[in-house]
């Protein structure tokens, strides 16, 4: 059964929609959400369609369902705030970029955290280099029941946090720590989405804060560089040298929170005169 573990923190008139990653959970965005809220932002940590249940729940959805849930959350939340920002981790960052590309009138700024267009980090097994073939395999009906299981270091450099998260994940608490692996069909959907969003990156005109671990075990910095050179809006790059993929909960999460709050605040300030004039 899918649990609803979305969260909301009420704050100022600028709101940040937070999007978790594939097989993940809103819990991986909660610390960033709390930090942004302390900095004065309202926060909505949404839950992607099909997530926080079991593998069958996830397999009942595709990338269009995941994106539709993002779009619906943004449509709702933008009516509650003056300025809507969106930030996502891993696949959530790709979804955030798609929202900004499709709705430039909605999104004032984007937090691109550990963007994953390809699984090409240093801990990716050799067969991961052939992941681009997953959509074809899925179309041919190959590997419908296969799953790529999570392995050390689980995207976390901090060993204490790693032990906590892996215990929850391997213990079956998908609402708290996500699924212990990625079903092949879901990975195929992720790659289909990544290809579509990659083509649309030039449509992203909102300012982007691109944050990425230099030693990302899941998705190399090449993913961040792709976003940096492809979007049309202004870009700030934050490279984190003491974290792995899960930068929202790893060792440098406070740096990520502080830079995000500063970035979103700076962008919101450029809209303040318009908001006051409209009032």
PDB file of C-alpha atoms in Angstrom:
ATOM      1  CA  UNK A   1       0.000   0.000   0.000  1.00  0.00           C
ATOM      2  CA  UNK A   2       1.299   3.449  -0.919  1.00  0.00           C
ATOM      3  CA  UNK A   3       1.737   5.750   2.074  1.00  0.00           C
ATOM      4  CA  UNK A   4       1.294   9.497   1.713  1.00  0.00           C
ATOM      5  CA  UNK A   5       4.413  11.059   3.240  1.00  0.00           C
ATOM      6  CA  UNK A   6       4.310  14.462   1.583  1.00  0.00           C
ATOM      7  CA  UNK A   7       5.181  17.387   3.825  1.00  0.00           C
ATOM      8  CA  UNK A   8       4.488  21.103   3.993  1.00  0.00           C
ATOM      9  CA  UNK A   9       6.168  23.866   5.953  1.00  0.00           C
ATOM     10  CA  UNK A  10       4.394  27.223   6.033  1.00  0.00           C
ATOM     11  CA  UNK A  11       6.590  30.286   5.653  1.00  0.00           C
ATOM     12  CA  UNK A  12       6.805  33.392   3.502  1.00  0.00           C
ATOM     13  CA  UNK A  13       5.224  34.196   0.176  1.00  0.00           C
ATOM     14  CA  UNK A  14       7.992  32.524  -1.811  1.00  0.00           C
ATOM     15  CA  UNK A  15       7.440  28.762  -2.046  1.00  0.00           C
ATOM     16  CA  UNK A  16       9.737  25.900  -3.018  1.00  0.00           C
ATOM     17  CA  UNK A  17       8.347  22.683  -4.497  1.00  0.00           C
ATOM     18  CA  UNK A  18      10.728  19.805  -3.684  1.00  0.00           C
ATOM     19  CA  UNK A  19      10.864  16.655  -5.845  1.00  0.00           C
ATOM     20  CA  UNK A  20      12.522  13.399  -4.797  1.00  0.00           C
ATOM     21  CA  UNK A  21      14.227  10.862  -7.047  1.00  0.00           C
ATOM     22  CA  UNK A  22      13.337   7.565  -8.716  1.00  0.00           C
ATOM     23  CA  UNK A  23      12.333   4.893  -6.139  1.00  0.00           C
ATOM     24  CA  UNK A  24      12.904   7.586  -3.504  1.00  0.00           C
ATOM     25  CA  UNK A  25      10.706   9.352  -0.987  1.00  0.00           C
ATOM     26  CA  UNK A  26       9.925  12.920   0.129  1.00  0.00           C
ATOM     27  CA  UNK A  27      11.985  12.122   3.247  1.00  0.00           C
ATOM     28  CA  UNK A  28      15.167  12.637   1.229  1.00  0.00           C
ATOM     29  CA  UNK A  29      14.123  16.263   0.705  1.00  0.00           C
ATOM     30  CA  UNK A  30      12.917  16.970   4.256  1.00  0.00           C
ATOM     31  CA  UNK A  31      16.183  18.371   5.691  1.00  0.00           C
ATOM     32  CA  UNK A  32      16.525  20.771   2.776  1.00  0.00           C
ATOM     33  CA  UNK A  33      12.865  21.679   3.228  1.00  0.00           C
ATOM     34  CA  UNK A  34      13.359  22.454   6.910  1.00  0.00           C
ATOM     35  CA  UNK A  35      16.415  24.546   6.145  1.00  0.00           C
ATOM     36  CA  UNK A  36      14.650  26.559   3.468  1.00  0.00           C
ATOM     37  CA  UNK A  37      11.716  27.057   5.801  1.00  0.00           C
ATOM     38  CA  UNK A  38      14.038  28.411   8.518  1.00  0.00           C
ATOM     39  CA  UNK A  39      15.303  30.848   5.879  1.00  0.00           C
ATOM     40  CA  UNK A  40      11.744  32.121   5.400  1.00  0.00           C
ATOM     41  CA  UNK A  41      10.402  30.038   2.509  1.00  0.00           C
ATOM     42  CA  UNK A  42       7.220  28.038   2.358  1.00  0.00           C
ATOM     43  CA  UNK A  43       7.964  24.466   1.305  1.00  0.00           C
ATOM     44  CA  UNK A  44       6.012  21.613  -0.261  1.00  0.00           C
ATOM     45  CA  UNK A  45       7.737  18.229  -0.423  1.00  0.00           C
ATOM     46  CA  UNK A  46       5.613  16.371  -2.958  1.00  0.00           C
ATOM     47  CA  UNK A  47       5.392  12.631  -3.635  1.00  0.00           C
ATOM     48  CA  UNK A  48       5.771  11.205  -7.122  1.00  0.00           C
ATOM     49  CA  UNK A  49       3.066   8.922  -8.504  1.00  0.00           C
ATOM     50  CA  UNK A  50       3.680   5.247  -7.775  1.00  0.00           C
ATOM     51  CA  UNK A  51       6.278   5.903  -5.067  1.00  0.00           C
ATOM     52  CA  UNK A  52       6.398   4.976  -1.363  1.00  0.00           C
ATOM     53  CA  UNK A  53       4.761   1.610  -1.930  1.00  0.00           C
ATOM     54  CA  UNK A  54       6.221  -1.592  -3.335  1.00  0.00           C
ATOM     55  CA  UNK A  55       7.802  -2.374  -6.704  1.00  0.00           C
ATOM     56  CA  UNK A  56       4.432  -3.284  -8.225  1.00  0.00           C
ATOM     57  CA  UNK A  57       3.069   0.143  -7.292  1.00  0.00           C
ATOM     58  CA  UNK A  58       5.970   1.768  -9.093  1.00  0.00           C
ATOM     59  CA  UNK A  59       5.669  -0.516 -12.110  1.00  0.00           C
ATOM     60  CA  UNK A  60       2.029   0.508 -12.488  1.00  0.00           C
ATOM     61  CA  UNK A  61       3.249   4.005 -13.460  1.00  0.00           C
ATOM     62  CA  UNK A  62       5.473   5.475 -16.161  1.00  0.00           C
ATOM     63  CA  UNK A  63       7.418   8.713 -16.520  1.00  0.00           C
ATOM     64  CA  UNK A  64       4.403  10.578 -17.824  1.00  0.00           C
ATOM     65  CA  UNK A  65       2.592   9.701 -14.583  1.00  0.00           C
ATOM     66  CA  UNK A  66       5.544  10.925 -12.525  1.00  0.00           C
ATOM     67  CA  UNK A  67       5.641  14.190 -14.413  1.00  0.00           C
ATOM     68  CA  UNK A  68       1.855  14.600 -14.248  1.00  0.00           C
ATOM     69  CA  UNK A  69       2.073  14.414 -10.459  1.00  0.00           C
ATOM     70  CA  UNK A  70       4.746  17.139 -10.484  1.00  0.00           C
ATOM     71  CA  UNK A  71       2.666  19.318 -12.775  1.00  0.00           C
ATOM     72  CA  UNK A  72      -0.439  18.860 -10.616  1.00  0.00           C
ATOM     73  CA  UNK A  73       1.476  19.728  -7.431  1.00  0.00           C
ATOM     74  CA  UNK A  74       2.946  22.838  -9.051  1.00  0.00           C
ATOM     75  CA  UNK A  75      -0.436  23.920 -10.426  1.00  0.00           C
ATOM     76  CA  UNK A  76      -1.866  23.714  -6.930  1.00  0.00           C
ATOM     77  CA  UNK A  77       1.060  25.232  -5.056  1.00  0.00           C
ATOM     78  CA  UNK A  78       1.678  28.223  -7.329  1.00  0.00           C
ATOM     79  CA  UNK A  79      -1.758  29.546  -6.353  1.00  0.00           C
ATOM     80  CA  UNK A  80      -0.682  29.616  -2.708  1.00  0.00           C
ATOM     81  CA  UNK A  81       2.552  31.607  -3.125  1.00  0.00           C
ATOM     82  CA  UNK A  82       3.738  34.716  -4.928  1.00  0.00           C
ATOM     83  CA  UNK A  83       6.887  33.145  -6.361  1.00  0.00           C
ATOM     84  CA  UNK A  84       7.227  29.449  -7.135  1.00  0.00           C
ATOM     85  CA  UNK A  85      10.617  27.785  -7.116  1.00  0.00           C
ATOM     86  CA  UNK A  86      11.221  24.117  -7.816  1.00  0.00           C
ATOM     87  CA  UNK A  87      14.117  21.901  -6.759  1.00  0.00           C
ATOM     88  CA  UNK A  88      14.727  18.198  -7.262  1.00  0.00           C
ATOM     89  CA  UNK A  89      17.258  15.502  -6.487  1.00  0.00           C
ATOM     90  CA  UNK A  90      18.541  13.034  -9.088  1.00  0.00           C
ATOM     91  CA  UNK A  91      15.587  12.181 -11.373  1.00  0.00           C
ATOM     92  CA  UNK A  92      13.672  14.824  -9.414  1.00  0.00           C
ATOM     93  CA  UNK A  93      16.078  17.418 -10.821  1.00  0.00           C
ATOM     94  CA  UNK A  94      15.249  16.265 -14.350  1.00  0.00           C
ATOM     95  CA  UNK A  95      11.533  16.563 -13.576  1.00  0.00           C
ATOM     96  CA  UNK A  96      12.118  20.048 -12.140  1.00  0.00           C
ATOM     97  CA  UNK A  97      13.849  21.089 -15.356  1.00  0.00           C
ATOM     98  CA  UNK A  98      10.962  19.743 -17.436  1.00  0.00           C
ATOM     99  CA  UNK A  99       8.496  21.762 -15.358  1.00  0.00           C
ATOM    100  CA  UNK A 100      10.586  24.890 -15.920  1.00  0.00           C
ATOM    101  CA  UNK A 101      10.806  24.159 -19.658  1.00  0.00           C
ATOM    102  CA  UNK A 102       7.062  23.578 -20.005  1.00  0.00           C
ATOM    103  CA  UNK A 103       5.886  26.355 -17.686  1.00  0.00           C
ATOM    104  CA  UNK A 104       8.309  29.291 -17.755  1.00  0.00           C
ATOM    105  CA  UNK A 105       5.500  31.501 -16.479  1.00  0.00           C
ATOM    106  CA  UNK A 106       5.169  29.364 -13.330  1.00  0.00           C
ATOM    107  CA  UNK A 107       8.767  28.694 -12.309  1.00  0.00           C
ATOM    108  CA  UNK A 108      10.965  31.556 -11.102  1.00  0.00           C
ATOM    109  CA  UNK A 109      14.055  29.460 -10.373  1.00  0.00           C
ATOM    110  CA  UNK A 110      15.302  25.865 -10.313  1.00  0.00           C
ATOM    111  CA  UNK A 111      17.454  23.916  -7.863  1.00  0.00           C
ATOM    112  CA  UNK A 112      19.154  21.171  -9.882  1.00  0.00           C
ATOM    113  CA  UNK A 113      20.562  18.756  -7.288  1.00  0.00           C
ATOM    114  CA  UNK A 114      22.571  15.783  -8.555  1.00  0.00           C
ATOM    115  CA  UNK A 115      20.802  15.780 -11.928  1.00  0.00           C
ATOM    116  CA  UNK A 116      20.719  12.276 -13.406  1.00  0.00           C
ATOM    117  CA  UNK A 117      20.371  11.964 -17.155  1.00  0.00           C
ATOM    118  CA  UNK A 118      22.708   8.952 -17.156  1.00  0.00           C
ATOM    119  CA  UNK A 119      23.801   6.537 -14.463  1.00  0.00           C
ATOM    120  CA  UNK A 120      27.533   6.963 -14.996  1.00  0.00           C
ATOM    121  CA  UNK A 121      29.004   7.576 -11.535  1.00  0.00           C
ATOM    122  CA  UNK A 122      32.105   5.792 -10.261  1.00  0.00           C
ATOM    123  CA  UNK A 123      30.094   3.101  -8.423  1.00  0.00           C
ATOM    124  CA  UNK A 124      27.992   2.211 -11.482  1.00  0.00           C
ATOM    125  CA  UNK A 125      28.669  -1.440 -12.422  1.00  0.00           C
ATOM    126  CA  UNK A 126      30.119  -2.220 -15.857  1.00  0.00           C
ATOM    127  CA  UNK A 127      26.748  -3.191 -17.278  1.00  0.00           C
ATOM    128  CA  UNK A 128      25.451   0.266 -16.367  1.00  0.00           C
ATOM    129  CA  UNK A 129      27.248   1.538 -19.461  1.00  0.00           C
ATOM    130  CA  UNK A 130      24.561  -0.217 -21.497  1.00  0.00           C
ATOM    131  CA  UNK A 131      21.663   1.430 -19.646  1.00  0.00           C
ATOM    132  CA  UNK A 132      20.785   3.442 -22.729  1.00  0.00           C
ATOM    133  CA  UNK A 133      19.499   0.165 -24.207  1.00  0.00           C
ATOM    134  CA  UNK A 134      16.893  -0.214 -21.447  1.00  0.00           C
ATOM    135  CA  UNK A 135      14.034   1.446 -23.376  1.00  0.00           C
ATOM    136  CA  UNK A 136      14.626  -1.002 -26.244  1.00  0.00           C
ATOM    137  CA  UNK A 137      14.792  -3.964 -23.852  1.00  0.00           C
ATOM    138  CA  UNK A 138      11.579  -2.814 -22.218  1.00  0.00           C
ATOM    139  CA  UNK A 139       9.876  -2.506 -25.606  1.00  0.00           C
ATOM    140  CA  UNK A 140      10.904  -6.074 -26.399  1.00  0.00           C
ATOM    141  CA  UNK A 141       9.584  -7.282 -23.049  1.00  0.00           C
ATOM    142  CA  UNK A 142      13.034  -8.177 -21.712  1.00  0.00           C
ATOM    143  CA  UNK A 143      13.678  -7.929 -17.980  1.00  0.00           C
ATOM    144  CA  UNK A 144      10.174  -7.052 -16.829  1.00  0.00           C
ATOM    145  CA  UNK A 145      10.821  -8.672 -13.457  1.00  0.00           C
ATOM    146  CA  UNK A 146      14.476  -7.676 -13.131  1.00  0.00           C
ATOM    147  CA  UNK A 147      15.703  -5.167 -10.591  1.00  0.00           C
ATOM    148  CA  UNK A 148      19.025  -3.367 -10.188  1.00  0.00           C
ATOM    149  CA  UNK A 149      19.655  -3.553  -6.460  1.00  0.00           C
ATOM    150  CA  UNK A 150      21.148  -0.649  -4.535  1.00  0.00           C
ATOM    151  CA  UNK A 151      24.708  -1.223  -3.334  1.00  0.00           C
ATOM    152  CA  UNK A 152      27.331   0.476  -1.198  1.00  0.00           C
ATOM    153  CA  UNK A 153      27.786   3.350  -0.701  1.00  0.00           C
ATOM    154  CA  UNK A 154      24.089   4.062  -1.412  1.00  0.00           C
ATOM    155  CA  UNK A 155      24.883   7.600  -2.551  1.00  0.00           C
ATOM    156  CA  UNK A 156      26.137   8.601   0.908  1.00  0.00           C
ATOM    157  CA  UNK A 157      29.644   9.510   1.994  1.00  0.00           C
ATOM    158  CA  UNK A 158      28.610   9.945   5.628  1.00  0.00           C
ATOM    159  CA  UNK A 159      28.894   6.443   7.069  1.00  0.00           C
ATOM    160  CA  UNK A 160      26.527   7.080   9.990  1.00  0.00           C
ATOM    161  CA  UNK A 161      23.722   8.328   7.740  1.00  0.00           C
ATOM    162  CA  UNK A 162      24.478   5.534   5.266  1.00  0.00           C
ATOM    163  CA  UNK A 163      23.959   2.916   7.971  1.00  0.00           C
ATOM    164  CA  UNK A 164      20.629   4.479   8.999  1.00  0.00           C
ATOM    165  CA  UNK A 165      19.264   4.777   5.465  1.00  0.00           C
ATOM    166  CA  UNK A 166      20.418   1.348   4.293  1.00  0.00           C
ATOM    167  CA  UNK A 167      18.876  -0.269   7.391  1.00  0.00           C
ATOM    168  CA  UNK A 168      15.503   1.335   6.667  1.00  0.00           C
ATOM    169  CA  UNK A 169      15.666   0.620   2.938  1.00  0.00           C
ATOM    170  CA  UNK A 170      16.736  -3.004   3.257  1.00  0.00           C
ATOM    171  CA  UNK A 171      14.188  -3.428   6.040  1.00  0.00           C
ATOM    172  CA  UNK A 172      11.394  -2.631   3.607  1.00  0.00           C
ATOM    173  CA  UNK A 173      10.435   0.869   4.814  1.00  0.00           C
ATOM    174  CA  UNK A 174       9.995   2.395   1.357  1.00  0.00           C
ATOM    175  CA  UNK A 175       8.167   5.440   2.713  1.00  0.00           C
ATOM    176  CA  UNK A 176      11.179   6.382   4.830  1.00  0.00           C
ATOM    177  CA  UNK A 177      14.071   5.342   2.607  1.00  0.00           C
ATOM    178  CA  UNK A 178      12.742   4.270  -0.789  1.00  0.00           C
ATOM    179  CA  UNK A 179      12.932   0.916  -2.550  1.00  0.00           C
ATOM    180  CA  UNK A 180      16.106  -1.202  -2.260  1.00  0.00           C
ATOM    181  CA  UNK A 181      16.513  -1.260  -6.023  1.00  0.00           C
ATOM    182  CA  UNK A 182      15.357   0.019  -9.398  1.00  0.00           C
ATOM    183  CA  UNK A 183      13.042  -2.171 -11.512  1.00  0.00           C
ATOM    184  CA  UNK A 184      14.298  -2.388 -15.085  1.00  0.00           C
ATOM    185  CA  UNK A 185      11.066  -1.066 -16.637  1.00  0.00           C
ATOM    186  CA  UNK A 186      11.206   1.982 -14.346  1.00  0.00           C
ATOM    187  CA  UNK A 187      14.825   2.639 -15.286  1.00  0.00           C
ATOM    188  CA  UNK A 188      13.775   2.390 -18.926  1.00  0.00           C
ATOM    189  CA  UNK A 189      11.080   5.007 -18.284  1.00  0.00           C
ATOM    190  CA  UNK A 190      13.653   7.248 -16.605  1.00  0.00           C
ATOM    191  CA  UNK A 191      15.903   7.060 -19.658  1.00  0.00           C
ATOM    192  CA  UNK A 192      12.982   7.847 -21.974  1.00  0.00           C
ATOM    193  CA  UNK A 193      12.181  10.895 -19.874  1.00  0.00           C
ATOM    194  CA  UNK A 194      15.816  11.984 -19.739  1.00  0.00           C
ATOM    195  CA  UNK A 195      16.021  11.929 -23.534  1.00  0.00           C
ATOM    196  CA  UNK A 196      12.886  14.056 -23.842  1.00  0.00           C
ATOM    197  CA  UNK A 197      13.996  16.576 -21.228  1.00  0.00           C
ATOM    198  CA  UNK A 198      17.486  16.822 -22.686  1.00  0.00           C
ATOM    199  CA  UNK A 199      15.972  18.051 -25.944  1.00  0.00           C
ATOM    200  CA  UNK A 200      13.933  20.647 -24.054  1.00  0.00           C
ATOM    201  CA  UNK A 201      16.730  22.082 -21.874  1.00  0.00           C
ATOM    202  CA  UNK A 202      17.155  25.180 -24.092  1.00  0.00           C
ATOM    203  CA  UNK A 203      13.559  26.084 -23.176  1.00  0.00           C
ATOM    204  CA  UNK A 204      14.594  26.526 -19.520  1.00  0.00           C
ATOM    205  CA  UNK A 205      14.893  30.283 -19.094  1.00  0.00           C
ATOM    206  CA  UNK A 206      14.582  30.433 -15.284  1.00  0.00           C
ATOM    207  CA  UNK A 207      17.786  30.883 -13.259  1.00  0.00           C
ATOM    208  CA  UNK A 208      19.287  27.546 -12.191  1.00  0.00           C
ATOM    209  CA  UNK A 209      21.416  26.609  -9.204  1.00  0.00           C
ATOM    210  CA  UNK A 210      23.188  23.441 -10.309  1.00  0.00           C
ATOM    211  CA  UNK A 211      24.590  21.510  -7.343  1.00  0.00           C
ATOM    212  CA  UNK A 212      26.535  18.285  -7.812  1.00  0.00           C
ATOM    213  CA  UNK A 213      29.025  16.161  -5.917  1.00  0.00           C
ATOM    214  CA  UNK A 214      32.414  16.020  -7.609  1.00  0.00           C
ATOM    215  CA  UNK A 215      32.677  12.345  -6.570  1.00  0.00           C
ATOM    216  CA  UNK A 216      29.046  11.422  -7.274  1.00  0.00           C
ATOM    217  CA  UNK A 217      28.860   7.634  -7.195  1.00  0.00           C
ATOM    218  CA  UNK A 218      25.622   7.461  -9.210  1.00  0.00           C
ATOM    219  CA  UNK A 219      25.726  10.270 -11.779  1.00  0.00           C
ATOM    220  CA  UNK A 220      28.974  11.940 -12.832  1.00  0.00           C
ATOM    221  CA  UNK A 221      29.496  15.691 -12.995  1.00  0.00           C
ATOM    222  CA  UNK A 222      29.006  15.394 -16.755  1.00  0.00           C
ATOM    223  CA  UNK A 223      25.267  15.449 -15.992  1.00  0.00           C
ATOM    224  CA  UNK A 224      25.628  18.840 -14.303  1.00  0.00           C
ATOM    225  CA  UNK A 225      27.769  20.168 -17.145  1.00  0.00           C
ATOM    226  CA  UNK A 226      25.096  19.090 -19.621  1.00  0.00           C
ATOM    227  CA  UNK A 227      22.548  21.252 -17.822  1.00  0.00           C
ATOM    228  CA  UNK A 228      25.005  24.142 -17.475  1.00  0.00           C
ATOM    229  CA  UNK A 229      25.694  24.360 -21.195  1.00  0.00           C
ATOM    230  CA  UNK A 230      22.160  23.590 -22.404  1.00  0.00           C
ATOM    231  CA  UNK A 231      19.745  25.788 -20.453  1.00  0.00           C
ATOM    232  CA  UNK A 232      19.064  29.322 -21.624  1.00  0.00           C
ATOM    233  CA  UNK A 233      18.726  31.026 -18.239  1.00  0.00           C
ATOM    234  CA  UNK A 234      21.502  32.236 -15.915  1.00  0.00           C
ATOM    235  CA  UNK A 235      23.358  29.501 -14.057  1.00  0.00           C
ATOM    236  CA  UNK A 236      25.217  29.174 -10.767  1.00  0.00           C
ATOM    237  CA  UNK A 237      27.293  26.046 -10.168  1.00  0.00           C
ATOM    238  CA  UNK A 238      27.906  24.547  -6.728  1.00  0.00           C
ATOM    239  CA  UNK A 239      30.363  21.634  -6.706  1.00  0.00           C
ATOM    240  CA  UNK A 240      30.460  19.683  -3.444  1.00  0.00           C
ATOM    241  CA  UNK A 241      33.696  17.848  -2.657  1.00  0.00           C
ATOM    242  CA  UNK A 242      32.744  15.939   0.507  1.00  0.00           C
ATOM    243  CA  UNK A 243      29.512  14.250  -0.583  1.00  0.00           C
ATOM    244  CA  UNK A 244      28.257  11.501  -2.848  1.00  0.00           C
ATOM    245  CA  UNK A 245      24.992  11.453  -4.828  1.00  0.00           C
ATOM    246  CA  UNK A 246      22.468  12.135  -2.043  1.00  0.00           C
ATOM    247  CA  UNK A 247      23.596  15.711  -1.477  1.00  0.00           C
ATOM    248  CA  UNK A 248      20.329  16.671   0.251  1.00  0.00           C
ATOM    249  CA  UNK A 249      21.205  14.490   3.252  1.00  0.00           C
ATOM    250  CA  UNK A 250      24.964  13.949   2.989  1.00  0.00           C
ATOM    251  CA  UNK A 251      27.820  15.823   4.699  1.00  0.00           C
ATOM    252  CA  UNK A 252      27.432  19.142   2.858  1.00  0.00           C
ATOM    253  CA  UNK A 253      23.658  19.466   3.103  1.00  0.00           C
ATOM    254  CA  UNK A 254      23.970  22.691   5.113  1.00  0.00           C
ATOM    255  CA  UNK A 255      26.068  24.243   2.355  1.00  0.00           C
ATOM    256  CA  UNK A 256      23.416  23.179  -0.145  1.00  0.00           C
ATOM    257  CA  UNK A 257      20.646  24.657   2.014  1.00  0.00           C
ATOM    258  CA  UNK A 258      22.468  27.965   2.536  1.00  0.00           C
ATOM    259  CA  UNK A 259      23.316  28.409  -1.137  1.00  0.00           C
ATOM    260  CA  UNK A 260      19.788  27.449  -2.185  1.00  0.00           C
ATOM    261  CA  UNK A 261      18.204  29.913   0.224  1.00  0.00           C
ATOM    262  CA  UNK A 262      20.560  32.651  -0.949  1.00  0.00           C
ATOM    263  CA  UNK A 263      19.913  31.827  -4.610  1.00  0.00           C
ATOM    264  CA  UNK A 264      16.112  31.653  -4.370  1.00  0.00           C
ATOM    265  CA  UNK A 265      16.029  34.754  -2.181  1.00  0.00           C
ATOM    266  CA  UNK A 266      18.093  36.731  -4.660  1.00  0.00           C
ATOM    267  CA  UNK A 267      15.787  35.742  -7.521  1.00  0.00           C
ATOM    268  CA  UNK A 268      12.647  36.494  -5.466  1.00  0.00           C
ATOM    269  CA  UNK A 269      13.984  39.981  -4.698  1.00  0.00           C
ATOM    270  CA  UNK A 270      14.002  40.792  -8.404  1.00  0.00           C
ATOM    271  CA  UNK A 271      10.230  40.211  -8.454  1.00  0.00           C
ATOM    272  CA  UNK A 272       9.411  42.153  -5.262  1.00  0.00           C
ATOM    273  CA  UNK A 273       8.677  45.499  -6.976  1.00  0.00           C
ATOM    274  CA  UNK A 274       6.269  43.737  -9.353  1.00  0.00           C
ATOM    275  CA  UNK A 275       4.485  42.045  -6.453  1.00  0.00           C
ATOM    276  CA  UNK A 276       4.139  45.325  -4.569  1.00  0.00           C
ATOM    277  CA  UNK A 277       2.967  47.166  -7.657  1.00  0.00           C
ATOM    278  CA  UNK A 278       0.330  44.536  -8.305  1.00  0.00           C
ATOM    279  CA  UNK A 279      -0.860  44.848  -4.707  1.00  0.00           C
TER     280      UNK A 279
END
